[in-house]
CSV table of C-alpha atoms in Angstrom, one decimal:
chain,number,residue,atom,x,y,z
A,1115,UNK,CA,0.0,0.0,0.0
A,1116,UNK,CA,1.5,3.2,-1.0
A,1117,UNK,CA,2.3,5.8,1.7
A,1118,UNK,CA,-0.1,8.8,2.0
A,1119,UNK,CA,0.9,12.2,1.6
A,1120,UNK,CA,0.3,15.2,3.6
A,1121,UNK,CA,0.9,19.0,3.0
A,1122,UNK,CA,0.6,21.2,5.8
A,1123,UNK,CA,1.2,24.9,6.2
A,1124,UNK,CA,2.1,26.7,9.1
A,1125,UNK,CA,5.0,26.0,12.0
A,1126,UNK,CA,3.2,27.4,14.5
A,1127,UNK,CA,1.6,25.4,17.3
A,1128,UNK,CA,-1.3,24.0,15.2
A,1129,UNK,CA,0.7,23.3,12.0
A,1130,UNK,CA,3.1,20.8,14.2
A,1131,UNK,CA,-0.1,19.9,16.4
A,1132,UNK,CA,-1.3,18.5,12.7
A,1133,UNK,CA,2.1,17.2,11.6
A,1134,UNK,CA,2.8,15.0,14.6
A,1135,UNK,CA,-0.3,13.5,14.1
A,1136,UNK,CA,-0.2,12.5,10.4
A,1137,UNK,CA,3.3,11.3,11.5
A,1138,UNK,CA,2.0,9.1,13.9
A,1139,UNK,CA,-0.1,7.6,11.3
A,1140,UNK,CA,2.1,7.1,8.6
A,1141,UNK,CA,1.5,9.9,6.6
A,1142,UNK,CA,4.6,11.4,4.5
A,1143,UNK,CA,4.1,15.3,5.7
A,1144,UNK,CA,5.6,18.0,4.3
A,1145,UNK,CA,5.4,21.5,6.6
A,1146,UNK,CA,5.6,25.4,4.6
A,1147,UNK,CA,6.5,28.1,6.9
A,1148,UNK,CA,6.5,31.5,5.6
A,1149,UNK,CA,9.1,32.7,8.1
A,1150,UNK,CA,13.0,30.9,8.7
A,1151,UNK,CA,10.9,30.2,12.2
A,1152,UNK,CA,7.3,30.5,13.6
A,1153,UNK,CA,7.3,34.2,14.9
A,1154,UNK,CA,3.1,34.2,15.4
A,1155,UNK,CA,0.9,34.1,18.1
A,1156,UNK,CA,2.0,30.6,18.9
A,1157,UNK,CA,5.4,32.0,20.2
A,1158,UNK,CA,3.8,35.3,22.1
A,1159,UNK,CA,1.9,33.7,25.1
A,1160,UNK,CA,2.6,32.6,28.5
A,1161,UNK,CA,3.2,29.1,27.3
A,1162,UNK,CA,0.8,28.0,29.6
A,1163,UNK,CA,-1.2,24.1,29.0
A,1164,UNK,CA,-4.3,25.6,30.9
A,1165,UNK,CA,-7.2,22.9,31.4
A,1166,UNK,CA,-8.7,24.9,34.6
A,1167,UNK,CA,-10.1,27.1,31.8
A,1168,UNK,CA,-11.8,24.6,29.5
A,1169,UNK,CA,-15.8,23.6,30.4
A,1170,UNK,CA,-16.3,20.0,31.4
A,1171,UNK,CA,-16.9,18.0,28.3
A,1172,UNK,CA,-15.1,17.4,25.3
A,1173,UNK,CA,-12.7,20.9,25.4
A,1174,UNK,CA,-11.4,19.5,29.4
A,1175,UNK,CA,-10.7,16.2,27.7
A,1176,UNK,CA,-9.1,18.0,24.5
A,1177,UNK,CA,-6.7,19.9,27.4
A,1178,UNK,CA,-5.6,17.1,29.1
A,1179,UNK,CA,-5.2,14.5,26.2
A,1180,UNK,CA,-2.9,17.7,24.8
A,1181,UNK,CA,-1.4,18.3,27.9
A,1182,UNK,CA,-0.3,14.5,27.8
A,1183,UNK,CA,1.3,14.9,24.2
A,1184,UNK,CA,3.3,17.9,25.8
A,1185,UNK,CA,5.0,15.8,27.9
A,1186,UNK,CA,5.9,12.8,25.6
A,1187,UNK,CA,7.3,15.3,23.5
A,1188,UNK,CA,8.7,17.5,26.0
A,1189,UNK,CA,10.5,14.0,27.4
A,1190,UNK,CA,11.5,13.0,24.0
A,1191,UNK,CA,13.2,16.3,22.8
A,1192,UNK,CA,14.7,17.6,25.9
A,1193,UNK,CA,12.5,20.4,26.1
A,1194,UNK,CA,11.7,22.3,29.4
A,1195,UNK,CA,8.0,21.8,30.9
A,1196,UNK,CA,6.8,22.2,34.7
A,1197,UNK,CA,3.9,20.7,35.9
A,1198,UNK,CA,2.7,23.7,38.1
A,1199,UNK,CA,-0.5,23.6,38.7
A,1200,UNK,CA,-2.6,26.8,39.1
A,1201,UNK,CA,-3.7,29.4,42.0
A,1202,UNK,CA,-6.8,31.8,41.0
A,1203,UNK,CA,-6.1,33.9,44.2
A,1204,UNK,CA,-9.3,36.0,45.8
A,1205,UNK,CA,-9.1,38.9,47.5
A,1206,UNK,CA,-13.5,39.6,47.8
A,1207,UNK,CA,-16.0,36.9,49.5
A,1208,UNK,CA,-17.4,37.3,46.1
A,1209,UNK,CA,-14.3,35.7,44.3
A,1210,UNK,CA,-13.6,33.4,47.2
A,1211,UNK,CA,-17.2,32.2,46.5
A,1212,UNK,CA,-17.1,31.6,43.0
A,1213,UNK,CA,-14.7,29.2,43.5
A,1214,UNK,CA,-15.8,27.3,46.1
A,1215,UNK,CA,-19.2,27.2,43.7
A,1216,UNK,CA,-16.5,26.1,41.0
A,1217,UNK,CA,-14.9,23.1,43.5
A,1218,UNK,CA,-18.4,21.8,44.2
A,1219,UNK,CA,-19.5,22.0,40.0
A,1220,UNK,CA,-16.4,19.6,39.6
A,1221,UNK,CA,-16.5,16.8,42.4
A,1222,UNK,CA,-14.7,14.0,40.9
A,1223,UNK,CA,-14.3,15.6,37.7
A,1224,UNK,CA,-11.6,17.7,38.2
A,1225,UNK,CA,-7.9,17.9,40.5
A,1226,UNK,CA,-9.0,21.1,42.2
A,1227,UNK,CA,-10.3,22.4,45.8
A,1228,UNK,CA,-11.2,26.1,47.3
A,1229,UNK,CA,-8.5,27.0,49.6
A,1230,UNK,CA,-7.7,28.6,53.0
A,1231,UNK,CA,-5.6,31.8,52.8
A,1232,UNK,CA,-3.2,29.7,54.7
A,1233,UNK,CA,-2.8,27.2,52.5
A,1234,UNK,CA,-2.5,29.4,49.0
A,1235,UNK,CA,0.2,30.9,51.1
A,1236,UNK,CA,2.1,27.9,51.7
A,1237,UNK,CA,2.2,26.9,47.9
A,1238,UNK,CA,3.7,30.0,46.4
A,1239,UNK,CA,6.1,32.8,48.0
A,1240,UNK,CA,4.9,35.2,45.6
A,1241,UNK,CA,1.4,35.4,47.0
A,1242,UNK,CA,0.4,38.8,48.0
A,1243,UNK,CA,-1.1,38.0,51.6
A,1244,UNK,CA,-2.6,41.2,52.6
A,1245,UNK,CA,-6.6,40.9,52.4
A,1246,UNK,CA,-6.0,37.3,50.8
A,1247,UNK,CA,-9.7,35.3,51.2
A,1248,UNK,CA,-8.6,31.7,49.7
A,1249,UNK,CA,-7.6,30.3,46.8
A,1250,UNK,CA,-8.7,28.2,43.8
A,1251,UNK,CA,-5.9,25.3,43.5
A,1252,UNK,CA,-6.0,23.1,40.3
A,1253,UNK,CA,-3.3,20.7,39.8
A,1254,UNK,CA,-3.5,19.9,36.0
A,1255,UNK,CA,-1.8,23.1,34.6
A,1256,UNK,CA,1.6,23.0,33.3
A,1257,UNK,CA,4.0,25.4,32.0
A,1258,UNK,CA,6.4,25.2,28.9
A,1259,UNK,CA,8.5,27.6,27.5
A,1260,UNK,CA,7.2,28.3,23.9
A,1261,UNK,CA,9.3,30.6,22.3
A,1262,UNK,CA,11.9,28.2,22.5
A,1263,UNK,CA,9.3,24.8,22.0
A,1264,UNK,CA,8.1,26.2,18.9
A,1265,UNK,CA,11.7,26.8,17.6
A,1266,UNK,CA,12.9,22.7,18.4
A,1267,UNK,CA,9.8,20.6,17.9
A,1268,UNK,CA,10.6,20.7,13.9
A,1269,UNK,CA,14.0,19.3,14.5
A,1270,UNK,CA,12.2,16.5,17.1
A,1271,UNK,CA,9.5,16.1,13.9
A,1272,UNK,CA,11.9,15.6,11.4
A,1273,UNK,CA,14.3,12.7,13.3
A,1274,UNK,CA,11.0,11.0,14.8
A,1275,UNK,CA,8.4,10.8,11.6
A,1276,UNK,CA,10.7,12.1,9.0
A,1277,UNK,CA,8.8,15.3,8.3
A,1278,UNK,CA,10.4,17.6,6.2
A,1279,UNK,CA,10.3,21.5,6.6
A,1280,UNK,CA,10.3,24.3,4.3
A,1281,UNK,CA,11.0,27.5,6.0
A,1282,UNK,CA,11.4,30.9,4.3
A,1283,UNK,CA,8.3,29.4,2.1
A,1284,UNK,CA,5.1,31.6,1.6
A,1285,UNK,CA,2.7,29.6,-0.1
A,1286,UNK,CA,0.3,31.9,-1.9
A,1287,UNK,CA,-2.0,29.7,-4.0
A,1288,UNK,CA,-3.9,25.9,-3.6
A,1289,UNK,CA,-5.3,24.4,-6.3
A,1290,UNK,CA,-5.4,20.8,-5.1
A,1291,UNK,CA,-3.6,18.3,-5.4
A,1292,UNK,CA,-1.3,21.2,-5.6
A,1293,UNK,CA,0.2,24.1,-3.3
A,1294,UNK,CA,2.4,27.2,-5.0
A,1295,UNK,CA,4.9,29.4,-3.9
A,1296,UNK,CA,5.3,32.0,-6.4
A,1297,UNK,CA,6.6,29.3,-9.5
A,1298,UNK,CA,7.6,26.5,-7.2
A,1299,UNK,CA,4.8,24.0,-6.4
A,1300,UNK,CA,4.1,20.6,-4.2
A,1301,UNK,CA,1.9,17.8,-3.8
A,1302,UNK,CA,0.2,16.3,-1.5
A,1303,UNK,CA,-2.8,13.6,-0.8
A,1304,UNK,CA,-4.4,15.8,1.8
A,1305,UNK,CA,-3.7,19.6,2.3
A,1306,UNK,CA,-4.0,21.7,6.0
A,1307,UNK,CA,-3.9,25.2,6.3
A,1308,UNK,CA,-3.1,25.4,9.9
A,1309,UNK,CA,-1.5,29.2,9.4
A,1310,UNK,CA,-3.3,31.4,11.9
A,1311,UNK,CA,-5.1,34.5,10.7
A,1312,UNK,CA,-2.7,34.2,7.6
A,1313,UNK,CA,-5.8,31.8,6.1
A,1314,UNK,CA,-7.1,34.7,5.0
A,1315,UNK,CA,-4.9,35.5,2.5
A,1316,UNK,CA,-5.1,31.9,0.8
A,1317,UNK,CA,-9.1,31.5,1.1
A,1318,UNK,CA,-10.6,35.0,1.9
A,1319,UNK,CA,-14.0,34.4,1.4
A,1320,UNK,CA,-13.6,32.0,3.6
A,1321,UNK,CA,-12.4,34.1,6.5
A,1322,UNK,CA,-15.0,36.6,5.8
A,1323,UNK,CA,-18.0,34.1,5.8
A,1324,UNK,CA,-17.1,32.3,8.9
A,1325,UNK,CA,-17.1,34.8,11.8
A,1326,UNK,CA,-13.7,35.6,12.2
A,1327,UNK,CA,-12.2,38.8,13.7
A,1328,UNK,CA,-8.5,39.4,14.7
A,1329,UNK,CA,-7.1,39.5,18.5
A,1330,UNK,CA,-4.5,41.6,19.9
A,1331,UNK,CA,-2.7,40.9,23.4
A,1332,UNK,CA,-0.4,42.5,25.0
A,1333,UNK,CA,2.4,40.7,27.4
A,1334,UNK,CA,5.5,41.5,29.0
A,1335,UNK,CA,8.4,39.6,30.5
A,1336,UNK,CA,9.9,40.1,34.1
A,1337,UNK,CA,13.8,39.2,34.0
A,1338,UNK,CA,15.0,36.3,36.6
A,1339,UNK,CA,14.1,36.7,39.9
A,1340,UNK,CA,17.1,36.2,42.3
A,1341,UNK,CA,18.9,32.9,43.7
A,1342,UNK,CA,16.6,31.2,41.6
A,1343,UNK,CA,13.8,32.3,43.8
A,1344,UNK,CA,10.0,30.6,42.3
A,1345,UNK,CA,6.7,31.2,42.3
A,1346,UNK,CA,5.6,27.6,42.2
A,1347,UNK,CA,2.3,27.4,40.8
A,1348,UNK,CA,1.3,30.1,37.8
A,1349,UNK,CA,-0.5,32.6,39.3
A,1350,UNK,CA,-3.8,34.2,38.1
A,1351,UNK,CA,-6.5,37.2,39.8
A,1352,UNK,CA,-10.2,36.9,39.7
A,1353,UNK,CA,-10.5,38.7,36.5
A,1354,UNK,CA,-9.7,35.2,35.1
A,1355,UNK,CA,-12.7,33.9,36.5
A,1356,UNK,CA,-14.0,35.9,33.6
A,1357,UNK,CA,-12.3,35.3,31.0
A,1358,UNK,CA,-12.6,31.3,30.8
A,1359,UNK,CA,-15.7,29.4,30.1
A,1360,UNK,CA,-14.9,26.9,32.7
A,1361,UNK,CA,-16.0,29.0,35.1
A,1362,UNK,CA,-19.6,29.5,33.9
A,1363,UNK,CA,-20.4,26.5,36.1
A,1364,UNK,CA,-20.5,28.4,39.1
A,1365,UNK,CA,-23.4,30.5,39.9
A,1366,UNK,CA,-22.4,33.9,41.1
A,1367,UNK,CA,-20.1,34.5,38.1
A,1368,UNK,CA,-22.5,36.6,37.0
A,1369,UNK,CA,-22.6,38.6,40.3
A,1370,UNK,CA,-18.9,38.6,40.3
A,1371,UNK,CA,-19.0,40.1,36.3
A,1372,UNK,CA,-21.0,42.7,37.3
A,1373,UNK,CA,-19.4,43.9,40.3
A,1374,UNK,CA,-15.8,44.3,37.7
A,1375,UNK,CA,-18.2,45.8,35.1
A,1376,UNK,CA,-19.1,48.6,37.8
A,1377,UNK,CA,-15.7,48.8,39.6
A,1378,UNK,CA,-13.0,48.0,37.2
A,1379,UNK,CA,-14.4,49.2,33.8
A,1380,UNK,CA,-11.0,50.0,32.2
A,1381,UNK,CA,-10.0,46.4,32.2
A,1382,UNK,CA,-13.6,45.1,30.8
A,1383,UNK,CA,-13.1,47.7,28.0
A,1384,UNK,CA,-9.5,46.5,27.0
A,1385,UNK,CA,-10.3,43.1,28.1
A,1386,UNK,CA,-7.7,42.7,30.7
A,1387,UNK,CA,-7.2,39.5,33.0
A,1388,UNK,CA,-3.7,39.0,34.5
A,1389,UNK,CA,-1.7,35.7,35.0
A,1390,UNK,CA,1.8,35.4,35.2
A,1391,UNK,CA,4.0,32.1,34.3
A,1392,UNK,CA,7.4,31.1,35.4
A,1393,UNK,CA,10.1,29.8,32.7
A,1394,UNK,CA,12.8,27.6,33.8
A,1395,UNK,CA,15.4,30.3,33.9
A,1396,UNK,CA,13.3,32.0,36.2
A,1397,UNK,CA,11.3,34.8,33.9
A,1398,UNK,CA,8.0,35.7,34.6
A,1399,UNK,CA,5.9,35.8,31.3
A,1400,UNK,CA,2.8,38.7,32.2
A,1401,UNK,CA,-0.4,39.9,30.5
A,1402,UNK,CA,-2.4,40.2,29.3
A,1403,UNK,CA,-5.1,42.3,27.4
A,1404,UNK,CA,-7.7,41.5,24.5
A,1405,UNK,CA,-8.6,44.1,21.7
A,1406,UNK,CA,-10.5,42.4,18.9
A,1407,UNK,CA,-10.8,43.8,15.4
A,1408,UNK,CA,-9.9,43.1,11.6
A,1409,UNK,CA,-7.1,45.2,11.8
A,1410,UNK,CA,-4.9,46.4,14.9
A,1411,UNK,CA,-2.4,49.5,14.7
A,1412,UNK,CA,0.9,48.0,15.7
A,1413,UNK,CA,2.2,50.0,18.8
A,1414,UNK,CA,1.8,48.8,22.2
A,1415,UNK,CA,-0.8,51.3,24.5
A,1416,UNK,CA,1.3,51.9,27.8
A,1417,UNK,CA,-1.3,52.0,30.1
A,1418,UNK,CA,-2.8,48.8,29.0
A,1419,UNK,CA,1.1,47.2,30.4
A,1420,UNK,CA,0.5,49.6,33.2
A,1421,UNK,CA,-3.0,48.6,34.3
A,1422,UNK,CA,-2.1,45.3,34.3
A,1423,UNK,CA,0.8,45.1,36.4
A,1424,UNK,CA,-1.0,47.5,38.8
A,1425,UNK,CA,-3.5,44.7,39.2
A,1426,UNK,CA,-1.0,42.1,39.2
A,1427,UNK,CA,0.8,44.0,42.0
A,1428,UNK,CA,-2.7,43.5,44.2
A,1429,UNK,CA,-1.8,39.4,44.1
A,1430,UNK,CA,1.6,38.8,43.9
A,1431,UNK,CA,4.6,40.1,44.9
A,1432,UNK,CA,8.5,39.4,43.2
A,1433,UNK,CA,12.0,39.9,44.3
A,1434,UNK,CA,11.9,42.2,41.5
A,1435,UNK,CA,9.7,43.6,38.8
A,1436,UNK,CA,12.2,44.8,35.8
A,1437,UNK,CA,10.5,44.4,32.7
A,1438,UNK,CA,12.6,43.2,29.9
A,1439,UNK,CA,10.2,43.2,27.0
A,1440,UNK,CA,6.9,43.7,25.9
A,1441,UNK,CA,4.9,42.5,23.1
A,1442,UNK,CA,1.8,41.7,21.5
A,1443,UNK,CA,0.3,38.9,19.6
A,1444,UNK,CA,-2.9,38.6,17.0
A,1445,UNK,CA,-4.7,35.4,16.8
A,1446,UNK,CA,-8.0,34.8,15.0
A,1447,UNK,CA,-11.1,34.3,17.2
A,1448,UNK,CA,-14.7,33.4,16.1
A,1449,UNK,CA,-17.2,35.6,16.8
A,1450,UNK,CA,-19.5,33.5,17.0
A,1451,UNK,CA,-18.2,32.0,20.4
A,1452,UNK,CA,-17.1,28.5,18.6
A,1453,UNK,CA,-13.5,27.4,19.5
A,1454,UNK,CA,-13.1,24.8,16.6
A,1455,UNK,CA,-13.0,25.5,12.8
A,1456,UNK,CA,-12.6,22.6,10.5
A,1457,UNK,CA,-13.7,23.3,7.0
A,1458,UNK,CA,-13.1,22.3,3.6
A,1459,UNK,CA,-13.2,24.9,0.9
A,1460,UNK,CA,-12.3,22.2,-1.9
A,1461,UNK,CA,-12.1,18.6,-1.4
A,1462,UNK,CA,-8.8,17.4,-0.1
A,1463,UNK,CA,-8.1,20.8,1.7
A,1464,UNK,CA,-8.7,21.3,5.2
A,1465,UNK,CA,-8.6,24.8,7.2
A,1466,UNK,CA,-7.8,24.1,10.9
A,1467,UNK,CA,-8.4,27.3,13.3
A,1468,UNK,CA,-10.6,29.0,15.6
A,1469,UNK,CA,-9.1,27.8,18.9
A,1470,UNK,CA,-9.1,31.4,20.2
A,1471,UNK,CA,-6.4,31.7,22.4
A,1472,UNK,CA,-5.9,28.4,23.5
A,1473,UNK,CA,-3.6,26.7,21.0
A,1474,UNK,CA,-1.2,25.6,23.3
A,1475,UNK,CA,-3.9,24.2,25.4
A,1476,UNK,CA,-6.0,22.4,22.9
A,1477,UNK,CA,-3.6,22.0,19.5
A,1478,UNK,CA,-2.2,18.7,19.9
A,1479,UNK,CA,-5.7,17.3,21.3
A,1480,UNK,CA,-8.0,18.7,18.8
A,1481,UNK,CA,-5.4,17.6,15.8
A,1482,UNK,CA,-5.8,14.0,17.1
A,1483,UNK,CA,-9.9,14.7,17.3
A,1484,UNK,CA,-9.0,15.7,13.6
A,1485,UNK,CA,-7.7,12.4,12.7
A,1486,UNK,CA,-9.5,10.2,14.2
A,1487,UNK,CA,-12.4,11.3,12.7
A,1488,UNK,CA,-10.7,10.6,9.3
C-alpha cells in the first residue's frame, strides 16, 4: 500500500499539532512556513497548557489529552516543561465564593479544591497575603517555555516521523492536489492550512463568511528573579474567572461580572485578566489584554502594560519587577463563540483554526480529534 501524503502549512503550534499527528499515522508530511521560524501568536503567550479554563466535556478532555502529548514530546526532545498547577487567588467573599461554587460543580471531575488563605500561602512565596480570602488550586496546569518549543519541535519532527520543513516558504495559492509558492509547487494527498489568521490571505472568502475577527494581546516579561527564587504554581487574579468558560459552572459568576463591570471598567473595555508564568530560567511571562478587530495598529498602549501590572501588584509580589520586554500577539477568534474551525473549501483541503487563544492548550488534542475522525 503506497504511503499517504500530507501537506501542511504553518510551523506554529497547530501546523506541528497537525504534523505529529499525520506522523503518527504514517503519513509522509511535508510543513511550509512563511518565516525561517514561527514568529506568530503561537510563540507570544505565556506558554501555559491551561485545562482549569476549558468547560467540562469534550474541550477539558481536549486539554488534558494535549497536555499529555506535551509531555511525551517535552521527554522525547529535551524540552523544558513544569507541571505547576494553578492558583486563582481571591481577595472579595465574592471571588472566594465563586470558586468554592466552582470546587463543588467539579467533584470528581476535576484535580482542584477552594483554599484557606493559609494554604494558597504555603504553595507560592509570591502570593500577595494582605486581604487574601482563599484560593482556587488546580493541579493539571503546566507550563512550557514556547518561544523556544516552537523553535525545536521541527527538529524532534523531522528525526521521529521524518517530516520535512520548508522554512522561508510563503505559499500563496492551492489548487489541489497542488500548493504554490510563487513558480515552485508541491503535492500532496491531503492539504491543512493550519496558518493562523494568515488563512485569509489563501481563502478570503472563507475568512469573511465564517465569523472571524482578529485579537490583539499585550504581554510582557519580568527578567529572573534572584537565587533562583519561584513562584511555584502560575498565578492568576479573579478577573480570570471571567475570561474562561470553565467557570460559567459556578453561579455567582455573574454577580462577580458585574461587580468588575461597575468597579473596574477599564479592564472590561481593554479586556484585561492578569496571569503570570514562570520559565525555567526564572522569567516571569505577564499579561495580558484583548482588543479584537480586523485590523490592529501596531504599537503597544502603555497604560494597558500599566493597568495590568498595577493589578497584578494586588496578588503577587517578586524579588523584583524589571521588565525586559513587551509585546503583542494577534490570533483569529470566532465571533461567534465556537472554538473549533474545521472546514473544507475544496475537497482534499482542510482549514484548521478557531481555537481562540488556547492553541497551546488544545492543538495537539483537537489535531488528534481531527484524525480520528478521518
Amino acid at each position: 500500500m503506497q504511503q499517504r501524503s500530507a501537506i501542511v502549512i504553518g510551523a506554529g503550534i497547530v501546523g506541528l499539532a497537525m504534523a505529529r499527528s499525520l506522523g503518527e499515522r504514517g503519513y509522509a508530511v511535508t510543513v511550509f512556513e512563511r518565516n525561517e521560524k514561527a514568529v506568530g501568536a503561537s510563540i507570544r503567550n505565556f506558554g501555559m497548557i491551561w485545562p482549569v479554563g476549558q468547560p467540562n466535556g469534550y474541550l477539558y478532555d481536549r486539554a488534558l489529552r494535549s497536555r499529555s502529548i506535551w509531555k511525551t514530546i517535552c521527554s522525547e526532545a529535551g524540552l523544558w516543561s513544569d507541571e505547576v498547577g494553578s492558583l486563582h487567588l481571591a481577595y472579595s467573599d465574592l471571588e472566594y465564593t465563586v470558586m468554592q461554587e466552582f470546587e463543588a460543580a467539579n467533584k470528581g471531575i476535576r484535580p482542584i479544591a477552594a483554599i484557606t488563605a493559609e494554604a494558597a500561602l504555603q504553595k507560592s512565596e509570591a502570593v500577595n497575603p494582605a486581604g487574601l480570602k482563599g484560593a482556587l488550586w488546580s493541579a493539571d496546569e503546566m507550563i512550557v517555555e514556547a518561544r523556544v518549543a516552537i523553535e525545536k519541535i521541527p527538529a524532534y519532527l523531522a528525526e521521529k516521523y521524518r517530516t520535512k520543513f520548508y522554512f522561508n516558504t510563503a505559499v500563496n495559492a492551492i489548487e489541489y492536489p497542488a500548493v504554490f509558492s510563487g513558480k515552485q509547487s508541491w503535492s500532496a494527498d491531503e492539504i491543512y492550512i493550519c496558518s493562523g489568521a494568515d488563512f485569509e490571505t489563501l481563502y478570503p472568502e472563507v475568512f469573511a463568511e465564517n465569523n472571524f475577527t482578529k485579537c490583539k494581546l499585550q504581554m510582557m516579561r519580568i527578567e529572573a528573579q534572584q537565587n533562583n527564587w519561584r513562584i511555584g504554581p502560575s498565578l492568576c487574579g479573579g478577573l480570570s474567572l471571567i475570561h474562561y468558560k470553565a467557570f460559567e459552572a459556578a453561579g455567582s459568576l455573574s454577580l462577580l461580572r458585574e461587580h468588575y463591570h461597575s468597579s473596574m471598567p477599564d479592564y472590561i473595555k481593554w479586556g484585561i485578566h492578569v496571569m503570570v508564568s514562570q520559565n525555567g530560567g526564572g522569567e516571569l511571562t505577564v499579561g495580558d489584554s484583548h482588543e479584537y478587530g480586523l485590523v490592529h495598529d501596531p504599537f503597544d498602549r502603555q497604560f494597558i502594560n500599566k493597568l495590568v501590572v498595577d493589578y497584578l501588584k494586588q496578588f503577587a509580589v517578586f524579588k523584583n519587577w524589571n521588565i525586559t520586554q513587551s509585546w503583542n500577539g494577534i490570533y483569529p477568534k470566532k465571533t461567534d463563540g465556537k472554538t473549533d474551525f474545521v472546514y473544507s473549501p475544496e475537497d482534499g483541503v482542510t482549514i484548521v483554526n478557531g481555537m481562540g487563544g488556547a492553541g497551546m492548550t488544545l492543538s495537539f488534542g483537537f489535531a488528534e480529534e481531527i484524525m480520528n475522525m478521518h
